[in-house]
Amino acid sequence: MSADQINFEEINKYSQAFAQRLSDYFFIDHDTIEGKDILKFCDIQQVNLLILKNLFEKWQSETSKLRSPYFDYNRSEVKQALETFMNALSQYIAIQKVHFMPLLTEATRDSLILILAPEKFYEQEIQRNAHTQFSIRRWEDIQKYIQYNKQLLKAFIEQLRKIDPAQLNTARASEVLSRVYTDNQRYIEPVDWRLKNFSDVFQMDIDKIYKRPLNPSFANQDNTTKIIEDVPTIITQKTPKAETVQVTQNSLVGNPVVLNDTLKSTHSNLLDNFQKAKIQDIRAAISLNQKFLFTNRLFNGDSFAFNDAITRIESCRDLSEATQVITQEYAPKYLWEMDSEEVISFMEIVGRRFD
């Protein structure tokens, strides 16, 4: 699908709405978001990674303003002090909603463009630093933030390495990217299930994103595009066939941590143990996607009622009291079906708090 068949204005609108909805849910019970929270902010890991990418790039731009003509920033002592300062700050990320919203909007938009028009995404990255000397190292750093269409990026970097660095510039890089994109069409990943992941979190009208429907699986029988219900389900993240790299906060300051494929066989057991482990805080144990689900299905979409209920349940002395509060107060008030999947999931989390 070429870029001229995509409605980028609609992508911008959707990204803003997506960011607004997720931010509203997160910041109802948080004053700031920290680095560890960003990495698990939503079920679409590509969005989380691009939030961090955009954050660190903006941070580097800000720190460059610290330089002054009155001091020698090339001295080893100064460089070491600045590095120590940067590393210390990276461990204490704390972003308020008003500043986080633009980062999330940009990361959402970039993720969708990376899915729908990967050549345009990478061309944007080329132009982003057009005013500075072209650096292959920067592109190698970008790799750790990319999950979608990563094979295209790898092929691009391989071709860049074959060129004399003295001859590399923005124009030359754009030529290489165009050639790589043409020669590597077989590596462009399918978009349908990627877009479905976004729709599972926040409804997406596919007809508005595309200038014409891509796949009849997205359409209703009357040939109009399906709008996914505005109540997400608990998503089990699909693993794409392309290589997936797990990035931790420390890896973003120089210590890459890669999850080896040999761990995949133990994933299920680790997940089971995690889901059964005792927790200290119900609110912290509920993912953003579960918060959507519980708020919409159990509290009629009232975020404040959901938040008050968690506070009330946390104040209980034991599981017996918590169960009594739930079954006598919230279940009758909101007409819960106690054998429904969302109620069972909610009760399991409460049970882990008091076990």
Short mmCIF file of C-alpha atoms in Angstrom, two decimals:
data_model
loop_
_atom_site.label_atom_id
_atom_site.label_comp_id
_atom_site.label_asym_id
_atom_site.label_seq_id
_atom_site.Cartn_x
_atom_site.Cartn_y
_atom_site.Cartn_z
CA MET A 1 0.00 0.00 0.00
CA SER A 2 1.55 3.29 -1.12
CA ALA A 3 1.59 6.39 1.05
CA ASP A 4 -0.75 8.28 -1.30
CA GLN A 5 -3.52 5.78 -0.48
CA ILE A 6 -3.38 6.61 3.24
CA ASN A 7 -5.27 9.40 4.96
CA PHE A 8 -2.58 10.90 7.18
CA GLU A 9 -4.92 13.59 8.48
CA GLU A 10 -7.17 10.86 9.85
CA ILE A 11 -4.15 9.11 11.38
CA ASN A 12 -3.33 12.35 13.20
CA LYS A 13 -6.91 12.62 14.50
CA TYR A 14 -6.98 9.01 15.61
CA SER A 15 -3.58 9.35 17.33
CA GLN A 16 -4.78 12.36 19.30
CA ALA A 17 -7.97 10.57 20.36
CA PHE A 18 -6.01 7.40 21.24
CA ALA A 19 -3.56 9.41 23.34
CA GLN A 20 -6.34 11.35 25.07
CA ARG A 21 -8.27 8.23 26.04
CA LEU A 22 -5.29 6.27 27.35
CA SER A 23 -3.88 9.28 29.20
CA ASP A 24 -7.23 9.99 30.84
CA TYR A 25 -7.35 6.46 32.20
CA PHE A 26 -3.75 6.38 33.39
CA PHE A 27 -3.57 9.78 35.04
CA ILE A 28 -6.81 9.45 36.95
CA ASP A 29 -4.76 7.80 39.70
CA HIS A 30 -1.22 8.94 38.82
CA ASP A 31 0.34 12.40 39.05
CA THR A 32 3.23 11.44 36.77
CA ILE A 33 4.35 8.52 34.65
CA GLU A 34 7.80 7.02 35.26
CA GLY A 35 10.16 5.20 32.91
CA LYS A 36 9.16 1.74 34.10
CA ASP A 37 5.50 2.62 33.54
CA ILE A 38 6.16 3.79 29.98
CA LEU A 39 7.60 0.40 29.00
CA LYS A 40 4.31 -1.28 29.98
CA PHE A 41 1.99 1.67 29.40
CA CYS A 42 -0.22 -0.06 26.82
CA ASP A 43 -0.46 -3.45 25.15
CA ILE A 44 1.07 -2.15 21.92
CA GLN A 45 4.75 -2.35 22.75
CA GLN A 46 5.77 -0.47 19.61
CA VAL A 47 3.96 2.60 20.94
CA ASN A 48 5.73 2.30 24.30
CA LEU A 49 9.14 2.04 22.63
CA LEU A 50 8.53 5.05 20.39
CA ILE A 51 7.42 7.10 23.40
CA LEU A 52 10.85 6.42 24.91
CA LYS A 53 12.58 7.13 21.61
CA ASN A 54 10.86 10.49 21.25
CA LEU A 55 11.48 11.30 24.90
CA PHE A 56 15.22 10.65 24.73
CA GLU A 57 15.60 12.53 21.45
CA LYS A 58 13.85 15.57 22.89
CA TRP A 59 15.95 15.22 26.03
CA GLN A 60 19.17 15.16 24.01
CA SER A 61 18.03 18.29 22.19
CA GLU A 62 17.39 20.01 25.51
CA THR A 63 20.74 19.02 27.02
CA SER A 64 22.56 20.38 23.97
CA LYS A 65 21.27 23.80 25.02
CA LEU A 66 23.36 23.54 28.20
CA ARG A 67 26.51 24.12 26.19
CA SER A 68 28.05 27.53 26.58
CA PRO A 69 30.91 29.32 24.78
CA TYR A 70 32.44 30.10 28.17
CA PHE A 71 33.32 26.52 29.13
CA ASP A 72 35.31 23.65 27.65
CA TYR A 73 32.84 20.83 27.04
CA ASN A 74 35.50 18.70 25.36
CA ARG A 75 37.44 18.10 28.58
CA SER A 76 37.24 14.50 29.73
CA GLU A 77 36.17 15.55 33.25
CA VAL A 78 33.27 17.58 31.85
CA LYS A 79 32.20 14.79 29.51
CA GLN A 80 32.27 12.30 32.39
CA ALA A 81 30.27 14.63 34.62
CA LEU A 82 27.65 15.16 31.90
CA GLU A 83 27.39 11.42 31.28
CA THR A 84 26.93 10.76 34.99
CA PHE A 85 24.29 13.48 35.13
CA MET A 86 22.41 12.04 32.12
CA ASN A 87 22.51 8.50 33.54
CA ALA A 88 21.22 9.69 36.90
CA LEU A 89 18.35 11.60 35.31
CA SER A 90 17.38 8.60 33.18
CA GLN A 91 16.62 6.65 36.36
CA TYR A 92 14.19 9.30 37.57
CA ILE A 93 11.84 9.94 34.66
CA ALA A 94 8.62 11.59 35.88
CA ILE A 95 6.32 13.15 33.28
CA GLN A 96 3.05 14.95 33.95
CA LYS A 97 0.01 14.37 31.75
CA VAL A 98 0.27 17.70 29.91
CA HIS A 99 3.80 16.81 28.75
CA PHE A 100 3.15 13.11 28.21
CA MET A 101 0.19 13.60 25.85
CA PRO A 102 2.30 15.01 22.96
CA LEU A 103 4.82 12.18 23.34
CA LEU A 104 2.07 9.56 23.24
CA THR A 105 0.30 11.21 20.30
CA GLU A 106 3.53 11.32 18.30
CA ALA A 107 4.43 7.73 19.17
CA THR A 108 0.97 6.50 18.14
CA ARG A 109 1.11 8.36 14.84
CA ASP A 110 4.64 7.10 14.13
CA SER A 111 3.64 3.50 14.95
CA LEU A 112 0.73 3.64 12.52
CA ILE A 113 2.90 5.14 9.79
CA LEU A 114 5.51 2.45 10.44
CA ILE A 115 2.77 -0.14 9.86
CA LEU A 116 1.07 1.44 6.86
CA ALA A 117 3.90 3.28 5.09
CA PRO A 118 7.29 2.12 6.45
CA GLU A 119 9.23 3.93 3.72
CA LYS A 120 7.61 7.22 4.77
CA PHE A 121 8.44 6.52 8.44
CA TYR A 122 12.12 5.96 7.71
CA GLU A 123 12.24 8.91 5.32
CA GLN A 124 10.90 11.08 8.16
CA GLU A 125 13.74 9.81 10.33
CA ILE A 126 16.24 10.77 7.62
CA GLN A 127 14.84 14.29 7.38
CA ARG A 128 14.55 14.67 11.15
CA ASN A 129 18.32 15.22 11.38
CA ALA A 130 18.88 16.75 7.96
CA HIS A 131 20.60 19.76 9.56
CA THR A 132 23.30 17.63 11.20
CA GLN A 133 26.02 15.34 9.87
CA PHE A 134 24.58 12.01 8.74
CA SER A 135 25.39 9.22 11.21
CA ILE A 136 25.02 5.46 10.75
CA ARG A 137 25.45 5.14 14.53
CA ARG A 138 22.17 6.98 15.02
CA TRP A 139 20.39 4.44 12.82
CA GLU A 140 21.95 1.58 14.72
CA ASP A 141 20.59 3.14 17.92
CA ILE A 142 17.13 3.50 16.38
CA GLN A 143 16.94 -0.28 15.86
CA LYS A 144 16.32 -0.97 19.54
CA TYR A 145 13.11 1.05 19.40
CA ILE A 146 11.67 -0.69 16.34
CA GLN A 147 9.51 -3.82 16.24
CA TYR A 148 7.41 -3.27 13.12
CA ASN A 149 9.01 -3.69 9.66
CA LYS A 150 12.40 -4.02 11.27
CA GLN A 151 13.82 -6.12 8.43
CA LEU A 152 13.53 -3.11 6.15
CA LEU A 153 15.58 -1.06 8.62
CA LYS A 154 18.25 -3.76 8.83
CA ALA A 155 18.56 -3.88 5.04
CA PHE A 156 18.82 -0.08 4.93
CA ILE A 157 21.64 -0.02 7.49
CA GLU A 158 23.50 -2.79 5.66
CA GLN A 159 23.48 -0.72 2.47
CA LEU A 160 24.58 2.42 4.31
CA ARG A 161 27.62 0.57 5.67
CA LYS A 162 28.79 -0.10 2.11
CA ILE A 163 29.09 3.62 1.39
CA ASP A 164 32.07 5.81 2.23
CA PRO A 165 30.98 7.83 5.31
CA ALA A 166 32.39 10.97 3.69
CA GLN A 167 29.86 10.57 0.88
CA LEU A 168 26.87 9.95 3.11
CA ASN A 169 24.31 12.73 3.45
CA THR A 170 20.55 13.10 3.64
CA ALA A 171 20.01 13.00 -0.13
CA ARG A 172 22.17 9.88 -0.57
CA ALA A 173 20.42 8.15 2.32
CA SER A 174 17.01 8.85 0.76
CA GLU A 175 18.18 7.27 -2.50
CA VAL A 176 19.39 4.19 -0.64
CA LEU A 177 16.13 3.90 1.28
CA SER A 178 14.05 4.07 -1.91
CA ARG A 179 16.12 1.31 -3.50
CA VAL A 180 16.02 -0.85 -0.38
CA TYR A 181 12.25 -0.44 -0.10
CA THR A 182 11.77 -1.53 -3.72
CA ASP A 183 14.10 -4.52 -3.38
CA ASN A 184 12.67 -5.77 -0.07
CA GLN A 185 8.91 -5.77 -0.62
CA ARG A 186 8.74 -9.39 0.52
CA TYR A 187 9.73 -8.28 4.01
CA ILE A 188 6.94 -5.71 4.41
CA GLU A 189 4.70 -7.06 7.16
CA PRO A 190 0.90 -7.52 6.82
CA VAL A 191 -1.06 -4.67 8.35
CA ASP A 192 -4.45 -6.20 9.20
CA TRP A 193 -3.73 -7.74 12.58
CA ARG A 194 -1.49 -4.82 13.58
CA LEU A 195 -4.40 -2.43 13.04
CA LYS A 196 -6.68 -4.83 14.88
CA ASN A 197 -4.38 -4.50 17.90
CA PHE A 198 -4.97 -0.74 17.88
CA SER A 199 -8.72 -1.20 17.46
CA ASP A 200 -8.76 -3.54 20.44
CA VAL A 201 -7.42 -0.71 22.57
CA PHE A 202 -9.35 2.17 21.01
CA GLN A 203 -11.86 1.90 18.18
CA MET A 204 -10.58 2.57 14.68
CA ASP A 205 -12.68 3.26 11.59
CA ILE A 206 -10.59 1.56 8.92
CA ASP A 207 -12.41 3.35 6.09
CA LYS A 208 -11.10 6.65 7.42
CA ILE A 209 -7.52 5.42 7.67
CA TYR A 210 -7.47 3.97 4.17
CA LYS A 211 -8.75 5.80 1.13
CA ARG A 212 -10.19 2.42 0.15
CA PRO A 213 -10.68 -0.79 2.23
CA LEU A 214 -7.75 -3.17 2.26
CA ASN A 215 -9.26 -6.41 3.39
CA PRO A 216 -12.87 -7.63 3.32
CA SER A 217 -12.33 -9.08 6.80
CA PHE A 218 -12.66 -5.53 8.11
CA ALA A 219 -15.99 -4.96 6.36
CA ASN A 220 -19.56 -5.75 7.39
CA GLN A 221 -21.92 -7.54 5.03
CA ASP A 222 -23.35 -4.22 3.88
CA ASN A 223 -19.83 -3.31 2.58
CA THR A 224 -19.26 -0.65 5.22
CA THR A 225 -16.15 -0.87 7.36
CA LYS A 226 -16.54 -2.38 10.78
CA ILE A 227 -15.85 -0.12 13.74
CA ILE A 228 -14.48 -2.24 16.55
CA GLU A 229 -16.51 -1.98 19.77
CA ASP A 230 -15.21 0.71 22.12
CA VAL A 231 -14.60 -1.78 24.91
CA PRO A 232 -11.24 -3.57 24.68
CA THR A 233 -10.74 -7.19 25.58
CA ILE A 234 -7.80 -8.48 27.57
CA ILE A 235 -5.22 -8.88 24.82
CA THR A 236 -2.65 -11.64 24.62
CA GLN A 237 0.10 -9.88 22.67
CA LYS A 238 0.81 -11.64 19.38
CA THR A 239 4.43 -12.29 18.51
CA PRO A 240 5.27 -11.25 14.94
CA LYS A 241 7.42 -13.46 12.78
CA ALA A 242 10.01 -10.71 12.57
CA GLU A 243 12.61 -10.52 15.31
CA THR A 244 11.31 -9.04 18.56
CA VAL A 245 13.67 -7.26 20.92
CA GLN A 246 12.73 -6.60 24.52
CA VAL A 247 14.11 -3.26 25.70
CA THR A 248 14.51 -2.22 29.30
CA GLN A 249 15.03 1.30 30.59
CA ASN A 250 18.71 0.58 31.29
CA SER A 251 19.27 -0.57 27.71
CA LEU A 252 18.37 2.88 26.52
CA VAL A 253 21.42 4.33 28.23
CA GLY A 254 23.89 1.82 26.84
CA ASN A 255 23.15 -1.63 28.30
CA PRO A 256 21.03 -3.57 25.77
CA VAL A 257 19.10 -6.52 27.17
CA VAL A 258 17.84 -9.02 24.58
CA LEU A 259 15.37 -11.75 25.47
CA ASN A 260 16.89 -14.91 24.03
CA ASP A 261 14.67 -17.21 21.99
CA THR A 262 15.49 -20.04 24.40
CA LEU A 263 13.28 -18.36 27.01
CA LYS A 264 10.19 -18.76 24.84
CA SER A 265 9.64 -22.33 26.01
CA THR A 266 9.39 -21.18 29.63
CA HIS A 267 7.19 -18.18 28.87
CA SER A 268 3.93 -19.91 29.78
CA ASN A 269 5.20 -21.12 33.16
CA LEU A 270 6.64 -17.71 34.00
CA LEU A 271 3.37 -16.06 33.04
CA ASP A 272 1.36 -18.48 35.15
CA ASN A 273 3.58 -17.87 38.16
CA PHE A 274 3.35 -14.11 37.68
CA GLN A 275 -0.44 -14.18 37.41
CA LYS A 276 -0.75 -16.20 40.62
CA ALA A 277 1.81 -14.25 42.65
CA LYS A 278 0.71 -12.23 45.64
CA ILE A 279 0.45 -8.49 45.03
CA GLN A 280 0.70 -5.53 47.39
CA ASP A 281 -1.40 -3.05 45.44
CA ILE A 282 -4.53 -3.89 43.41
CA ARG A 283 -4.33 -0.69 41.40
CA ALA A 284 -0.73 -1.34 40.35
CA ALA A 285 -1.55 -4.92 39.32
CA ILE A 286 -4.32 -3.87 36.93
CA SER A 287 -2.99 -3.14 33.46
CA LEU A 288 -4.26 -0.19 31.45
CA ASN A 289 -6.14 -2.55 29.16
CA GLN A 290 -7.79 -4.25 32.14
CA LYS A 291 -8.68 -0.84 33.55
CA PHE A 292 -10.56 -0.14 30.31
CA LEU A 293 -12.34 -3.47 30.59
CA PHE A 294 -13.29 -3.26 34.26
CA THR A 295 -14.37 0.38 34.06
CA ASN A 296 -16.59 -0.16 31.04
CA ARG A 297 -18.00 -3.58 31.88
CA LEU A 298 -18.21 -3.43 35.67
CA PHE A 299 -18.68 0.27 36.47
CA ASN A 300 -20.74 1.50 33.52
CA GLY A 301 -17.81 3.50 32.14
CA ASP A 302 -17.41 5.59 35.31
CA SER A 303 -13.66 5.93 35.97
CA PHE A 304 -14.18 7.68 39.28
CA ALA A 305 -16.47 4.89 40.54
CA PHE A 306 -13.86 2.31 39.53
CA ASN A 307 -11.11 4.24 41.32
CA ASP A 308 -13.21 4.67 44.48
CA ALA A 309 -14.03 0.95 44.48
CA ILE A 310 -10.36 -0.02 44.36
CA THR A 311 -9.62 2.33 47.28
CA ARG A 312 -12.53 0.84 49.24
CA ILE A 313 -11.45 -2.75 48.58
CA GLU A 314 -7.81 -1.97 49.45
CA SER A 315 -8.97 -0.80 52.89
CA CYS A 316 -10.45 -4.21 53.73
CA ARG A 317 -8.75 -6.33 56.39
CA ASP A 318 -8.86 -9.65 54.53
CA LEU A 319 -10.29 -11.48 51.51
CA SER A 320 -13.51 -12.33 53.33
CA GLU A 321 -14.27 -8.66 53.99
CA ALA A 322 -13.25 -7.66 50.47
CA THR A 323 -15.52 -10.32 48.96
CA GLN A 324 -18.39 -9.18 51.15
CA VAL A 325 -17.93 -5.56 50.02
CA ILE A 326 -17.87 -6.61 46.38
CA THR A 327 -20.85 -8.97 46.49
CA GLN A 328 -23.04 -6.77 48.71
CA GLU A 329 -22.17 -3.30 47.41
CA TYR A 330 -20.76 -3.24 43.88
CA ALA A 331 -22.22 -6.39 42.32
CA PRO A 332 -25.86 -5.44 43.07
CA LYS A 333 -25.35 -1.75 42.27
CA TYR A 334 -23.84 -2.40 38.83
CA LEU A 335 -25.70 -5.68 38.11
CA TRP A 336 -22.60 -7.83 37.78
CA GLU A 337 -22.83 -11.33 36.36
CA MET A 338 -20.58 -13.11 38.81
CA ASP A 339 -19.67 -15.89 36.37
CA SER A 340 -18.65 -13.44 33.61
CA GLU A 341 -15.04 -13.37 32.42
CA GLU A 342 -14.42 -9.78 33.57
CA VAL A 343 -15.78 -10.40 37.09
CA ILE A 344 -13.72 -13.58 37.43
CA SER A 345 -10.59 -11.68 36.31
CA PHE A 346 -11.32 -8.87 38.74
CA MET A 347 -11.87 -11.28 41.65
CA GLU A 348 -8.63 -13.13 40.84
CA ILE A 349 -6.67 -9.89 41.20
CA VAL A 350 -8.42 -9.08 44.48
CA GLY A 351 -7.67 -12.60 45.69
CA ARG A 352 -3.96 -12.16 44.96
CA ARG A 353 -3.98 -9.01 47.12
CA PHE A 354 -5.24 -10.83 50.22
CA ASP A 355 -3.75 -14.33 49.82
#
